[in-house]
Amino acid sequence: MSRISTDVAVIGGGVIGLAIALRLRADGREVVVIEPNEPGSGASYGNAGTIADYAVLPVGTPAVLRNLLPLLLDADSPLSIRTSALPTLFPWLARFAWESLPHRYRDNTRRIAELLSDAPAAWREFAAEIGASDLLSTRGCLYLYKTQKAFRVAATDIALRRSYGVAQQLLSPDEVLRLEPRLPPVEGGGLFFPGAINLIDPGETMRRLSAKVHQAGVTLIQASAQRIVRQPGGTRIIAAPFEVRARTAVISAGARSQKLAAQIGDRVRLDTERGYHLEFDMDEPPIERPVCPTERGFYFCPMHGRLRVAGLVELGGLTAPATPRLVQKLTANARGIFPNLGEPSRTWLGFRPSMPDSVPVIRPSRGGRDVILAFGHGHIGLTLAPRTARLVSALITS
Ligand SMILES: Cc1cc2nc3c(=O)[nH]c(=O)nc-3n(C[C@H](O)[C@H](O)[C@H](O)COP(=O)(O)OP(=O)(O)OC[C@H]3O[C@@H](n4cnc5c(N)ncnc54)[C@H](O)[C@@H]3O)c2cc1C
């Protein structure tokens, strides 16, 4: 075993762990990141790339709770479940149902809105710091409503977002086409979020972030953390062939954080919402900004040299392979808007680290500040990475 000693060991080098490592290094800490794969190659690579200041609503809402069964069973719904995973998922689902009750939903929305309040500004600063400002596009984000009824149903969500100060503009069907002329007409119109930013290449953004972390003097060790143990003066992390001794350990292993947290006594109801993307290589994507056909639960994302189609939620754990039916469904849904898309150039399955209340866990371990938990960012981990890094840094330095 090679022994390494450091101030802070960050377990997991996704966007959350890397952003934390960079922040702590800027604060003058000695930092080691433990990551078995290419840093940033998990969920942080394959997402829709939106810095979503508008995403204040949790996944679990009273409306989702009322329609949960049809949503899970309807083949056209953006939500699905692998029935073989039902027994394991049951505790998470039960908690999700509870968190979807009106009073919990309101409270969860408030907590998410608070975290998101400065997300675009924080990302601009972060992108400048990691040399990725050229990868930000500031053309906002567009929701589409297929029918007038769908638009009317969205009124409550729109009002709630407005109450949290989210900038949003209602668009008539004609205004949607003026903004994105290559879309087919939509009867229900659209909702434009002018403050949203999108990354034109999340993978390249992660490469630059990782390079910056390395350049800042953080040690990256390629290993998987198997065990965390508390000991006098800090923690010991077994990550064969390494043993890392750190005054503070940060658990930021995305969807795989639950077992590590349990080892130090924190029982956290983390699971995964599996998500997919398809990419269609092309020089000029047909849209200028992320566009979400709301009833289908995915985004068209214009990216460098390709159109990415990202979304869906599949409850089904971390080990099962991609479900071919969902890849086909996403392809068919994408072609429902742009019929000439052809075959995807590549497909991807990733694992959102998801809490039943959609609120990330960013706090010290119940057993003490020698371990900090920073995971469970669900659908908004990319958006919240700079903010999470600041919060973790404040927890460690205070
Ligand atoms: C289809 C899809 C679309 C999305 N769209 C958006 C979006 O538009 N905007 C947005 O803000 N968010 C979006 N998200 C969510 C976002 O991608 C995630 O919330 C975010 O990437 C989580 O970052 P993370 O660092 O926690 O996890 P990850 O990126 O998954 O990183 C976790 C890392 O921990 C490592 N690890 C695991 N176990 C161990 C261990 N034992 N020891 C050491 N390391 C370990 C893994 O190898 C991995 O690299 C989307 C997600 C998906 C799937």
Coordinates of C-alpha atoms in Angstrom, one line a residue, residues 32-217:
V32 CA -5.9 14.8 -3.1
V33 CA -8.7 13.7 -5.4
I34 CA -9.4 9.9 -5.5
E35 CA -11.0 8.9 -8.7
P36 CA -10.9 5.5 -10.5
N37 CA -11.8 6.7 -14.0
E38 CA -11.1 9.7 -16.2
P39 CA -12.1 12.7 -14.1
G40 CA -15.4 14.2 -15.1
S41 CA -16.4 11.2 -17.2
G42 CA -19.5 10.2 -15.1
A43 CA -22.8 12.1 -15.1
S44 CA -20.8 15.3 -15.4
Y45 CA -19.8 14.4 -19.0
G46 CA -23.1 13.3 -20.4
N47 CA -25.6 15.8 -19.2
A48 CA -27.7 18.4 -21.1
G49 CA -25.2 21.1 -20.3
T50 CA -27.6 23.7 -19.0
I51 CA -26.8 26.0 -16.2
A52 CA -30.4 25.9 -15.2
D53 CA -31.2 28.9 -12.9
Y54 CA -34.9 28.2 -13.5
A55 CA -34.8 24.5 -12.3
V56 CA -36.2 25.4 -8.8
L57 CA -38.9 22.7 -8.8
P58 CA -38.1 19.3 -7.3
V59 CA -38.9 16.2 -9.3
G60 CA -41.4 15.1 -6.7
T61 CA -44.5 17.4 -6.9
P62 CA -48.1 16.9 -5.8
A63 CA -49.0 16.5 -9.5
V64 CA -46.3 13.9 -10.0
L65 CA -47.5 12.1 -6.9
R66 CA -51.2 12.1 -8.1
N67 CA -50.0 10.6 -11.5
L68 CA -47.1 8.5 -10.3
L69 CA -48.5 5.1 -11.4
P70 CA -49.5 6.2 -14.9
L71 CA -46.3 8.1 -15.2
L72 CA -44.3 5.0 -14.3
L73 CA -46.3 2.6 -16.4
D74 CA -47.2 4.6 -19.5
A75 CA -44.8 3.8 -22.4
D76 CA -44.8 7.4 -23.6
S77 CA -44.0 9.0 -20.2
P78 CA -40.5 10.4 -19.6
L79 CA -40.4 8.4 -16.3
S80 CA -40.0 4.6 -16.2
I81 CA -39.0 1.9 -13.7
R82 CA -37.1 -1.4 -14.1
T83 CA -39.5 -3.7 -12.3
S84 CA -36.6 -6.0 -11.2
A85 CA -35.3 -3.1 -9.1
L86 CA -38.6 -2.4 -7.4
P87 CA -37.8 -4.1 -4.0
T88 CA -34.5 -2.2 -3.7
L89 CA -36.1 1.0 -4.8
F90 CA -39.1 0.8 -2.5
P91 CA -37.6 2.9 0.5
W92 CA -36.5 5.6 -1.9
L93 CA -39.9 5.6 -3.7
A94 CA -41.8 5.8 -0.4
R95 CA -39.7 8.8 0.7
F96 CA -40.1 10.3 -2.8
A97 CA -43.9 10.1 -2.3
W98 CA -43.7 11.8 1.1
E99 CA -41.4 14.5 -0.3
S100 CA -44.0 15.1 -3.0
L101 CA -46.8 16.1 -0.5
P102 CA -47.7 19.8 -0.8
H103 CA -46.0 21.0 2.4
R104 CA -42.7 19.1 1.6
Y105 CA -42.8 20.2 -2.0
R106 CA -43.1 23.8 -1.1
D107 CA -40.2 23.5 1.4
N108 CA -38.0 21.6 -1.1
T109 CA -38.7 24.2 -3.8
R110 CA -37.6 27.0 -1.4
R111 CA -34.3 25.1 -0.5
I112 CA -33.5 24.4 -4.2
A113 CA -34.3 28.0 -5.2
E114 CA -32.0 29.3 -2.5
L115 CA -29.1 27.1 -3.8
L116 CA -29.8 28.2 -7.4
S117 CA -30.1 31.9 -6.8
D118 CA -26.6 32.9 -8.0
A119 CA -25.9 29.9 -10.3
P120 CA -25.3 31.7 -13.6
A121 CA -23.0 34.4 -12.1
A122 CA -21.1 31.7 -10.2
W123 CA -20.7 29.7 -13.4
R124 CA -19.4 32.6 -15.4
E125 CA -16.7 33.2 -12.7
F126 CA -15.9 29.5 -12.5
A127 CA -15.7 29.2 -16.3
A128 CA -13.2 32.1 -16.4
E129 CA -11.2 30.5 -13.6
I130 CA -10.8 27.2 -15.5
G131 CA -10.3 28.8 -18.9
A132 CA -13.7 27.7 -20.3
S133 CA -15.5 31.0 -20.9
D134 CA -15.5 30.2 -24.6
L135 CA -17.6 27.1 -23.9
L136 CA -20.5 29.0 -22.4
S137 CA -23.4 30.1 -24.6
T138 CA -25.7 32.7 -23.1
R139 CA -28.8 32.4 -25.4
G140 CA -31.1 31.1 -22.6
C141 CA -33.3 28.0 -22.7
L142 CA -36.7 27.3 -24.2
Y143 CA -39.5 25.1 -23.0
L144 CA -42.1 24.0 -25.6
Y145 CA -45.8 23.2 -24.8
K146 CA -47.4 20.9 -27.4
T147 CA -51.0 22.0 -26.6
Q148 CA -52.7 25.0 -25.1
K149 CA -53.9 22.7 -22.3
A150 CA -50.3 21.7 -21.5
F151 CA -49.5 25.4 -21.3
R152 CA -52.4 26.1 -19.0
V153 CA -51.4 23.2 -16.7
A154 CA -47.9 24.7 -16.4
A155 CA -49.4 28.0 -15.0
T156 CA -48.9 27.0 -11.4
D157 CA -45.2 26.1 -12.0
I158 CA -44.7 29.4 -13.8
A159 CA -46.2 31.3 -10.9
L160 CA -44.0 29.5 -8.4
R161 CA -40.8 30.1 -10.4
R162 CA -41.9 33.8 -10.6
S163 CA -42.3 34.0 -6.9
Y164 CA -38.6 33.0 -6.6
G165 CA -37.5 35.7 -9.1
V166 CA -36.7 33.3 -12.0
A167 CA -36.6 35.3 -15.2
Q168 CA -39.1 33.8 -17.7
Q169 CA -41.0 35.1 -20.7
L170 CA -44.2 33.5 -22.0
L171 CA -44.0 33.1 -25.8
S172 CA -46.9 32.7 -28.3
P173 CA -46.5 30.0 -31.0
D174 CA -45.3 32.7 -33.5
E175 CA -42.8 34.0 -31.0
V176 CA -41.4 30.5 -30.5
L177 CA -40.8 30.3 -34.3
R178 CA -39.2 33.7 -34.4
L179 CA -36.7 32.5 -31.7
E180 CA -36.1 29.1 -33.2
P181 CA -37.3 29.1 -36.9
R182 CA -36.4 25.5 -37.6
L183 CA -38.7 24.1 -35.0
P184 CA -42.1 22.8 -36.2
P185 CA -45.1 24.9 -35.0
V186 CA -46.2 24.3 -31.4
E187 CA -49.8 25.0 -30.5
G188 CA -49.2 25.7 -26.8
G189 CA -46.4 28.2 -27.3
G190 CA -43.3 28.3 -25.1
L191 CA -41.5 29.6 -22.1
F192 CA -38.1 31.3 -22.4
F193 CA -35.6 31.4 -19.6
P194 CA -33.2 34.2 -20.6
G195 CA -30.9 33.8 -17.7
A196 CA -30.0 30.1 -18.4
I197 CA -26.5 29.4 -19.8
N198 CA -25.5 26.3 -21.7
L199 CA -22.2 24.5 -22.1
I200 CA -21.5 23.8 -25.8
D201 CA -19.2 20.9 -24.7
P202 CA -19.6 19.4 -21.2
G203 CA -16.8 16.8 -21.9
E204 CA -14.3 19.5 -23.0
T205 CA -15.4 21.6 -19.9
M206 CA -14.6 18.7 -17.7
R207 CA -11.2 18.2 -19.4
R208 CA -10.3 21.9 -18.8
L209 CA -11.5 21.7 -15.2
S210 CA -9.5 18.6 -14.6
A211 CA -6.4 20.2 -16.2
K212 CA -6.8 23.3 -14.0
V213 CA -7.1 21.2 -10.9
H214 CA -3.9 19.4 -11.8
Q215 CA -2.2 22.7 -12.6
A216 CA -3.3 24.1 -9.3
G217 CA -1.3 21.4 -7.5

